[in-house]
Coordinates of C-alpha atoms and ligand atoms in Angstrom, one line a residue:
M3 CA 0.0 0.0 0.0
T4 CA 1.1 3.5 -0.7
E5 CA 1.3 6.1 2.0
K6 CA -2.3 7.2 1.3
I7 CA -5.1 4.8 1.1
K8 CA -6.2 4.7 -2.5
V9 CA -10.0 4.5 -2.7
A10 CA -12.2 4.5 -5.7
C11 CA -15.9 5.2 -5.3
V12 CA -18.2 3.9 -8.0
V13 CA -21.5 5.6 -8.7
G14 CA -23.9 4.7 -11.5
T15 CA -27.5 5.9 -10.7
R16 CA -29.1 8.9 -9.0
P17 CA -29.4 7.3 -5.5
E18 CA -25.8 6.1 -5.6
A19 CA -24.7 9.7 -6.4
I20 CA -26.7 11.2 -3.6
K21 CA -25.7 8.6 -1.0
M22 CA -22.0 8.4 -2.0
A23 CA -21.6 12.2 -2.3
P24 CA -21.1 12.9 1.5
L25 CA -18.6 10.0 1.6
V26 CA -16.7 11.2 -1.4
A27 CA -16.5 14.7 0.1
A28 CA -15.2 13.4 3.4
L29 CA -12.6 11.2 1.7
K30 CA -11.4 14.1 -0.4
R31 CA -11.0 16.3 2.7
D32 CA -9.0 13.7 4.6
P33 CA -5.3 13.6 3.9
A34 CA -5.1 9.9 4.7
F35 CA -6.9 9.1 1.5
E36 CA -6.5 9.5 -2.2
A37 CA -10.0 9.3 -3.6
R38 CA -11.3 8.9 -7.1
V39 CA -14.8 8.8 -8.4
V40 CA -15.7 6.4 -11.2
A41 CA -19.1 7.1 -12.8
S42 CA -20.4 4.1 -14.6
G43 CA -23.0 6.3 -16.4
Q44 CA -25.7 3.7 -15.9
H45 CA -27.8 6.9 -15.6
T46 CA -26.7 10.0 -17.5
D47 CA -29.0 12.9 -16.7
M48 CA -30.1 11.8 -13.3
L49 CA -26.6 10.8 -12.2
F50 CA -24.9 14.1 -13.1
Q51 CA -27.8 16.2 -11.9
A52 CA -27.2 14.6 -8.4
L53 CA -23.4 14.9 -8.5
D54 CA -23.6 18.5 -9.6
H55 CA -25.6 19.6 -6.5
F56 CA -22.8 18.2 -4.3
G57 CA -20.1 19.8 -6.5
I58 CA -18.6 16.3 -7.3
E59 CA -16.9 15.7 -10.6
A60 CA -16.3 12.1 -11.8
D61 CA -12.6 11.3 -12.6
V62 CA -13.8 8.8 -15.1
N63 CA -17.2 8.4 -16.9
L64 CA -17.7 5.0 -18.5
D65 CA -20.9 6.4 -20.1
V66 CA -22.6 3.0 -20.5
M67 CA -26.3 4.1 -20.7
K68 CA -28.3 3.2 -23.7
A69 CA -32.0 3.9 -24.3
S70 CA -34.1 1.0 -22.8
Q71 CA -30.9 -0.8 -21.7
T72 CA -30.9 -4.4 -20.7
L73 CA -29.5 -5.7 -17.4
D74 CA -27.0 -7.8 -19.5
H75 CA -25.7 -4.6 -21.2
I76 CA -25.2 -2.7 -17.9
T77 CA -23.6 -5.7 -16.2
S78 CA -21.1 -6.5 -19.0
S79 CA -20.2 -2.9 -19.9
V80 CA -19.7 -1.9 -16.2
L81 CA -17.7 -5.0 -15.5
E82 CA -15.4 -4.3 -18.4
G83 CA -15.2 -0.6 -17.7
V84 CA -14.5 -0.8 -14.0
G85 CA -12.0 -3.6 -14.7
R86 CA -10.1 -1.4 -17.2
F87 CA -10.1 1.4 -14.7
L88 CA -8.7 -0.8 -11.9
D89 CA -6.0 -2.3 -14.2
A90 CA -4.8 1.2 -15.1
N91 CA -5.3 2.6 -11.6
P92 CA -4.8 -0.1 -8.9
Q93 CA -6.7 0.7 -5.7
D94 CA -6.4 -0.3 -2.1
L95 CA -10.2 -0.3 -1.8
L96 CA -13.1 -0.1 -4.1
L97 CA -16.3 1.4 -2.6
V98 CA -19.6 0.4 -4.1
H99 CA -23.0 1.5 -2.9
G100 CA -26.4 -0.2 -2.5
D101 CA -28.0 -2.6 -4.9
T102 CA -27.9 -1.5 -8.5
T103 CA -26.4 -3.4 -11.4
T104 CA -23.5 -0.9 -11.3
T105 CA -22.9 -2.0 -7.7
L106 CA -22.8 -5.7 -8.5
A107 CA -20.8 -5.5 -11.7
S108 CA -18.2 -3.1 -10.0
A109 CA -17.9 -5.5 -7.0
L110 CA -17.2 -8.3 -9.4
A111 CA -14.5 -6.3 -11.3
G112 CA -12.9 -5.7 -7.9
F113 CA -13.1 -9.3 -6.9
Y114 CA -11.5 -10.5 -10.2
R115 CA -8.5 -8.3 -9.4
K116 CA -8.4 -9.2 -5.7
T117 CA -9.1 -5.5 -4.9
P118 CA -10.9 -5.3 -1.6
V119 CA -14.4 -4.2 -2.0
G120 CA -16.2 -2.1 0.6
H121 CA -20.0 -2.2 0.4
V122 CA -21.8 1.0 1.6
E123 CA -25.5 0.3 2.6
A124 CA -24.7 -3.4 3.1
G125 CA -27.0 -6.0 4.6
L126 CA -30.4 -4.8 3.4
R127 CA -32.6 -7.8 2.8
S128 CA -36.2 -8.4 1.7
H129 CA -35.5 -12.2 1.7
D130 CA -37.3 -12.5 -1.7
L131 CA -35.2 -12.5 -4.9
A132 CA -38.2 -11.3 -6.9
R133 CA -38.8 -8.2 -4.8
P134 CA -37.2 -5.9 -5.4
F135 CA -35.9 -7.3 -8.7
P136 CA -33.0 -7.4 -9.5
E137 CA -31.8 -5.4 -6.4
E138 CA -32.2 -8.2 -3.8
A139 CA -29.8 -10.4 -5.9
N140 CA -27.5 -7.5 -6.5
R141 CA -27.0 -6.8 -2.8
L142 CA -26.8 -10.4 -1.8
L143 CA -24.1 -11.1 -4.4
T144 CA -22.2 -7.9 -3.7
D145 CA -22.1 -8.9 0.0
R146 CA -20.8 -12.3 -1.0
L147 CA -17.9 -10.5 -2.8
A148 CA -17.1 -7.7 -0.3
Q149 CA -14.5 -7.5 2.5
L150 CA -15.8 -4.5 4.4
Y151 CA -19.5 -3.8 5.2
F152 CA -21.0 -0.5 6.1
A153 CA -24.4 -1.5 7.5
P154 CA -26.9 1.4 7.9
T155 CA -28.8 -0.1 10.8
Q156 CA -28.4 -2.8 13.4
L157 CA -30.8 -5.0 11.5
S158 CA -28.8 -4.8 8.3
A159 CA -25.7 -5.8 10.4
E160 CA -27.6 -8.7 11.9
N161 CA -28.6 -9.9 8.4
L162 CA -24.9 -10.0 7.5
W163 CA -23.9 -11.9 10.6
A164 CA -26.7 -14.4 10.0
E165 CA -25.1 -15.1 6.6
G166 CA -21.7 -15.7 8.2
V167 CA -20.0 -12.4 7.6
P168 CA -17.4 -12.0 10.4
K169 CA -18.4 -9.3 12.9
S170 CA -15.0 -7.6 12.6
R171 CA -15.8 -6.7 9.0
V172 CA -19.2 -5.1 9.7
F173 CA -19.6 -1.5 10.9
V174 CA -23.0 0.0 11.8
T175 CA -22.8 3.5 10.5
G176 CA -26.2 4.9 9.7
N177 CA -27.2 5.6 6.2
T178 CA -25.2 8.2 4.3
V179 CA -28.4 9.5 2.7
I180 CA -29.1 11.2 6.0
D181 CA -25.7 13.0 5.7
A182 CA -26.7 14.1 2.2
L183 CA -30.2 15.2 3.4
F184 CA -28.9 17.2 6.4
W185 CA -26.2 18.9 4.3
T186 CA -28.9 19.9 1.8
L187 CA -31.4 21.2 4.4
G188 CA -31.0 24.9 4.4
R189 CA -29.9 24.8 0.8
E190 CA -33.4 23.7 -0.5
K191 CA -34.9 25.5 -3.5
E192 CA -38.6 25.6 -4.1
P193 CA -39.2 24.5 -7.7
D194 CA -40.9 27.2 -9.9
L195 CA -43.9 25.0 -10.4
L196 CA -44.8 25.5 -6.7
R197 CA -44.2 29.2 -6.6
G198 CA -47.8 30.1 -7.5
M199 CA -49.3 27.7 -5.0
P200 CA -50.6 29.2 -1.8
E201 CA -48.7 28.0 1.3
G202 CA -51.7 26.2 2.8
D203 CA -52.8 24.3 -0.2
P204 CA -52.5 20.6 0.3
L205 CA -49.6 19.0 -1.6
V206 CA -48.8 15.3 -1.9
L207 CA -45.6 14.0 -3.6
M208 CA -45.5 10.7 -5.5
T209 CA -42.7 8.8 -7.2
A210 CA -42.7 5.3 -8.6
H211 CA -40.2 3.5 -10.8
R212 CA -39.4 0.0 -9.5
R213 CA -39.1 -2.8 -12.1
E214 CA -41.4 -5.2 -10.3
S215 CA -44.1 -2.5 -10.4
W216 CA -44.1 -2.0 -14.2
G217 CA -47.4 -2.9 -15.8
E218 CA -50.4 -3.8 -13.6
P219 CA -49.0 -2.8 -10.2
L220 CA -48.1 0.7 -11.5
K221 CA -51.6 1.0 -13.0
E222 CA -53.1 0.1 -9.7
I223 CA -51.0 2.8 -8.0
C224 CA -52.2 5.4 -10.5
A225 CA -55.8 4.3 -10.2
A226 CA -55.5 5.0 -6.4
A227 CA -54.0 8.4 -7.1
R228 CA -56.6 9.2 -9.7
S229 CA -59.4 8.4 -7.3
L230 CA -57.8 10.4 -4.5
L231 CA -57.5 13.4 -6.8
E232 CA -61.1 13.1 -7.9
K233 CA -62.3 13.0 -4.3
H234 CA -60.1 16.0 -3.3
A235 CA -60.2 18.6 -6.0
E236 CA -58.2 21.0 -3.8
L237 CA -55.3 18.5 -3.6
R238 CA -52.1 18.8 -5.8
L239 CA -50.2 15.7 -6.6
L240 CA -46.7 16.4 -7.6
V241 CA -45.2 13.6 -9.7
P242 CA -41.5 14.0 -10.7
L243 CA -41.2 11.4 -13.5
H244 CA -38.3 9.0 -13.5
K245 CA -36.4 9.1 -16.8
N246 CA -37.1 5.4 -17.4
P247 CA -39.8 5.3 -20.1
A248 CA -41.2 2.0 -18.7
A249 CA -42.3 3.9 -15.6
R250 CA -43.0 7.4 -16.9
N251 CA -45.1 6.4 -19.8
T252 CA -47.5 4.4 -17.7
I253 CA -47.9 7.1 -15.1
Q254 CA -48.5 9.8 -17.7
E255 CA -51.0 7.6 -19.5
E256 CA -52.9 6.5 -16.4
L257 CA -53.2 10.0 -14.9
K258 CA -54.0 11.7 -18.2
G259 CA -56.7 14.3 -17.7
C260 CA -56.2 14.7 -13.9
S261 CA -56.1 18.4 -13.7
N262 CA -54.6 18.4 -10.2
A263 CA -51.7 16.0 -11.0
V264 CA -48.6 18.0 -11.8
F265 CA -45.9 16.3 -13.7
T266 CA -42.3 17.3 -13.8
E267 CA -38.9 16.1 -15.0
P268 CA -36.7 14.7 -12.2
L269 CA -36.1 17.5 -9.7
D270 CA -32.6 18.3 -8.6
Y271 CA -32.0 17.2 -5.1
P272 CA -32.5 20.6 -3.3
Q273 CA -35.8 21.0 -5.1
F274 CA -36.9 17.5 -4.3
V275 CA -36.0 18.1 -0.6
A276 CA -38.1 21.3 -0.6
V277 CA -41.0 19.4 -2.1
M278 CA -40.7 16.6 0.5
N279 CA -40.7 19.2 3.2
R280 CA -43.7 21.0 1.8
S281 CA -45.8 17.9 1.2
L282 CA -48.5 16.6 3.6
F283 CA -47.3 13.1 2.9
I284 CA -45.4 11.1 0.3
M285 CA -46.3 8.0 -1.7
S286 CA -43.3 6.2 -3.1
D287 CA -41.7 2.9 -4.0
S288 CA -38.2 4.4 -3.7
G289 CA -35.8 3.2 -1.2
G290 CA -34.0 6.5 -0.6
V291 CA -37.3 8.5 -0.3
Q292 CA -38.5 6.2 2.5
E293 CA -35.3 6.9 4.4
E294 CA -35.5 10.7 3.8
A295 CA -39.2 10.9 4.7
S296 CA -38.5 9.2 8.0
A297 CA -35.8 11.8 8.8
L298 CA -38.0 14.6 7.8
K299 CA -40.9 13.1 9.8
K300 CA -43.1 13.0 6.8
P301 CA -45.6 10.1 6.6
V302 CA -44.7 7.9 3.6
L303 CA -46.9 5.3 2.0
I304 CA -44.6 2.6 0.7
L305 CA -45.9 1.4 -2.6
R306 CA -44.5 -2.1 -2.4
E307 CA -45.5 -5.5 -1.2
L308 CA -42.3 -6.1 0.7
S309 CA -39.5 -3.9 2.0
E310 CA -35.9 -4.4 2.7
R311 CA -36.2 -1.4 5.0
P312 CA -38.6 -2.8 7.7
E313 CA -37.2 -0.3 10.2
A314 CA -39.5 2.4 8.8
V315 CA -42.6 0.2 9.2
Q316 CA -41.5 -1.0 12.6
V317 CA -41.1 2.5 14.1
G318 CA -44.1 3.7 12.1
T319 CA -42.6 6.4 9.9
G320 CA -43.7 4.5 6.9
V321 CA -46.8 2.4 6.1
L322 CA -46.3 -0.5 3.7
V323 CA -49.4 -0.3 1.5
G324 CA -48.5 -2.6 -1.4
T325 CA -50.0 -1.9 -4.8
D326 CA -53.7 -2.6 -4.4
R327 CA -55.6 0.5 -5.3
R328 CA -58.1 0.2 -2.5
R329 CA -55.5 -0.2 0.2
I330 CA -53.5 2.7 -1.1
E331 CA -56.5 5.0 -1.4
K332 CA -57.8 4.1 2.1
E333 CA -54.4 4.9 3.7
A334 CA -54.0 8.1 1.6
L335 CA -57.5 9.3 2.5
R336 CA -56.8 8.7 6.2
L337 CA -53.6 10.7 6.0
L338 CA -55.3 13.5 4.2
E339 CA -58.5 13.7 6.3
D340 CA -57.2 12.8 9.8
R341 CA -54.9 15.6 10.8
A342 CA -54.1 14.2 14.2
Y343 CA -53.1 10.9 12.7
R344 CA -50.9 12.6 10.1
E345 CA -49.2 14.7 12.7
S346 CA -48.5 11.8 14.9
F347 CA -45.8 10.7 12.5
A348 CA -43.7 13.6 13.7
N349 CA -43.3 12.0 17.1
R350 CA -41.8 8.8 15.7
E351 CA -38.1 8.0 15.9
A352 CA -36.2 8.1 12.6
P353 CA -34.3 4.8 12.2
F354 CA -31.9 5.4 9.4
G355 CA -29.1 7.5 10.8
D356 CA -27.9 10.8 12.4
G357 CA -26.0 12.4 9.6
N358 CA -22.6 11.1 10.7
A359 CA -22.4 7.9 8.6
S360 CA -19.6 9.1 6.3
A361 CA -17.4 10.0 9.3
R362 CA -18.0 6.5 10.8
I363 CA -17.2 4.9 7.4
L364 CA -13.9 6.8 7.2
D365 CA -12.9 5.7 10.8
A366 CA -13.8 2.1 10.0
I367 CA -11.6 2.1 6.8
K368 CA -8.7 3.6 8.7
K369 CA -9.1 1.1 11.5
Y370 CA -9.3 -1.8 9.1
F371 CA -6.2 -0.8 7.1
K372 CA -4.2 0.0 10.3
K373 CA -5.1 -3.4 11.8
S374 CA -4.1 -5.3 8.7
G375 CA -0.9 -3.3 8.2
G376 CA -2.1 -2.2 4.8
V377 CA -2.9 -5.6 3.6
P378 CA -6.5 -6.7 4.0
E379 CA -6.4 -9.5 6.5
S380 CA -7.5 -12.8 4.8
W381 CA -8.6 -11.2 1.6
I382 CA -11.3 -13.8 1.1
K383 CA -13.2 -15.8 3.6
Ligands
UD1_424 C1 -32.0 1.9 -11.8 C2 -31.6 0.7 -10.9 C3 -32.5 0.7 -9.7 C4 -32.5 2.1 -9.0 C5 -32.9 3.1 -10.0 C6 -32.7 4.5 -9.3 C7 -30.8 -1.4 -11.8 C8 -31.1 -2.6 -12.5 N1 -31.8 -0.5 -11.6 O1 -33.3 1.6 -12.4 O2 -32.1 -0.3 -8.8 O3 -33.5 2.0 -8.0 O4 -31.9 3.1 -11.1 O5 -33.3 5.5 -10.0 O6 -29.6 -1.2 -11.5 N2 -32.8 6.8 -18.3 C9 -32.5 8.0 -19.0 N3 -31.7 8.9 -18.3 C10 -31.3 8.7 -17.0 C11 -31.6 7.5 -16.4 C12 -32.3 6.6 -17.1 O7 -32.9 8.3 -20.1 O8 -30.6 9.6 -16.4 C13 -33.6 5.8 -19.1 C14 -32.8 5.1 -20.2 O9 -33.7 4.8 -21.3 C15 -32.4 3.8 -19.5 C16 -33.6 3.5 -18.7 O10 -34.0 4.8 -18.2 O11 -32.1 2.8 -20.5 C17 -33.4 2.5 -17.6 O12 -32.3 2.9 -16.7 P1 -31.8 1.7 -15.7 O13 -30.6 2.3 -15.0 O14 -31.5 0.5 -16.5 O15 -33.0 1.4 -14.8 P2 -33.7 2.3 -13.7 O16 -35.1 1.9 -13.9 O17 -33.3 3.6 -13.9
UDP425 N1 -34.8 12.3 -5.9 C1 -34.4 13.5 -6.5 N2 -35.3 14.0 -7.5 C2 -36.4 13.4 -7.9 C3 -36.8 12.2 -7.3 C4 -35.9 11.6 -6.3 O1 -33.4 14.0 -6.2 O2 -37.1 14.0 -8.7 C5 -33.9 11.7 -4.9 C6 -34.5 11.3 -3.6 O3 -34.5 12.3 -2.7 C7 -33.6 10.1 -3.2 C8 -33.2 9.5 -4.5 O4 -33.4 10.4 -5.5 O5 -32.5 10.5 -2.5 C9 -34.0 8.2 -4.7 O6 -33.7 7.8 -6.0 P1 -34.6 6.7 -6.8 O7 -36.0 6.8 -6.3 O8 -34.4 7.0 -8.2 O9 -33.9 5.3 -6.4 P2 -34.1 4.3 -5.2 O10 -33.8 5.0 -3.9 O11 -35.4 3.7 -5.2 O12 -33.1 3.3 -5.5

């Protein structure tokens, strides 16, 4: 190992950018590290929109995204691209995040070169390979290949221990998304499309993009939203559309003609944070949004059958409503019409972190490299 610990951070999609940004910033500030950012470019617009907000520039952009890309395409091109990067720039540690195809393919590229892999947001499990698809497999396989595990919660650490990961390799750090959120609070920007809207007008935020929701489940979600909007003409439903046509086309089609549904392109992070804060509640199938909503004490209806983040449901900051239109509508109406119920969410403990996850991850990496004298102890278990 060189004097500095050489760390490359891979980011491919919007949530990876937002959740790795505080860690990249902390690594760049710390003289113990030489940090590089590798963008796979699995996302283009949404990835760079997120990186820009945090002032992070990628050192390398593999630029793999194609219109309506396949999982095979992402996997093979990221594997080859990150592999080429590592061959030209050997690293002491490769940090990957979460559960995307970029995550898994990058971890595999590291593994093939015996470069230690650190997994940020390790140990989340739904225990069902079909939900979320393909993310549950991505995170399981990444955890099989990694050497260092940054678990956001106690439960995610317990999942790893139960799979035989040695305790010495697992660090409970909190989720870096809370670092990103806290850094952004105070820098929010109200989007133009809300400017004309009187303060007190009821606003609800909705996002949906998951692969397993495409088709019928997404239509059910939209049917619930449509019914809600018809019953409450005063309501505004703000829907930032994901760039993936498989999700956005269905939503636009199914909510066509709803005059109180407001569509927008993906909002940049400070705008999205402002909208979360302004909303009465949120309906979303997004992982990151569940975590942020909990920290902001905003009720979130989780538009999924199953969650790898049961902490939100356990402490009651989120309600798992599935994709049945009646259930979604019933829970949404309750949140809209029962103010005391809605406000009770503000008293619930946020389970995903305190904004210091990045600092804990840096400490853990230093500790690990010190203990192993620069050489990862038993590279593979
Ligand atoms: C991906 C991740 C998912 C993550 C989500 C976050 C995989 C398999 N999926 O899903 O885990 O929750 O990102 O948002 O890793 N597109 C654009 N511009 C962009 C981004 C996407 O045009 O900036 C379009 C392209 O046509 C692209 C398509 O969306 O082919 C799908 O992108 P992809 O990354 O394959 O899947 P996501 O649904 O975005
Ligand atoms: N987000 C954003 N703009 C938007 C929608 C979402 O900045 O228009 C942020 C959101 O705050 C969260 C992240 O994007 O931090 C979630 O990304 P996404 O829902 O695409 O992925 P997931 O978390 O489901 O993997």
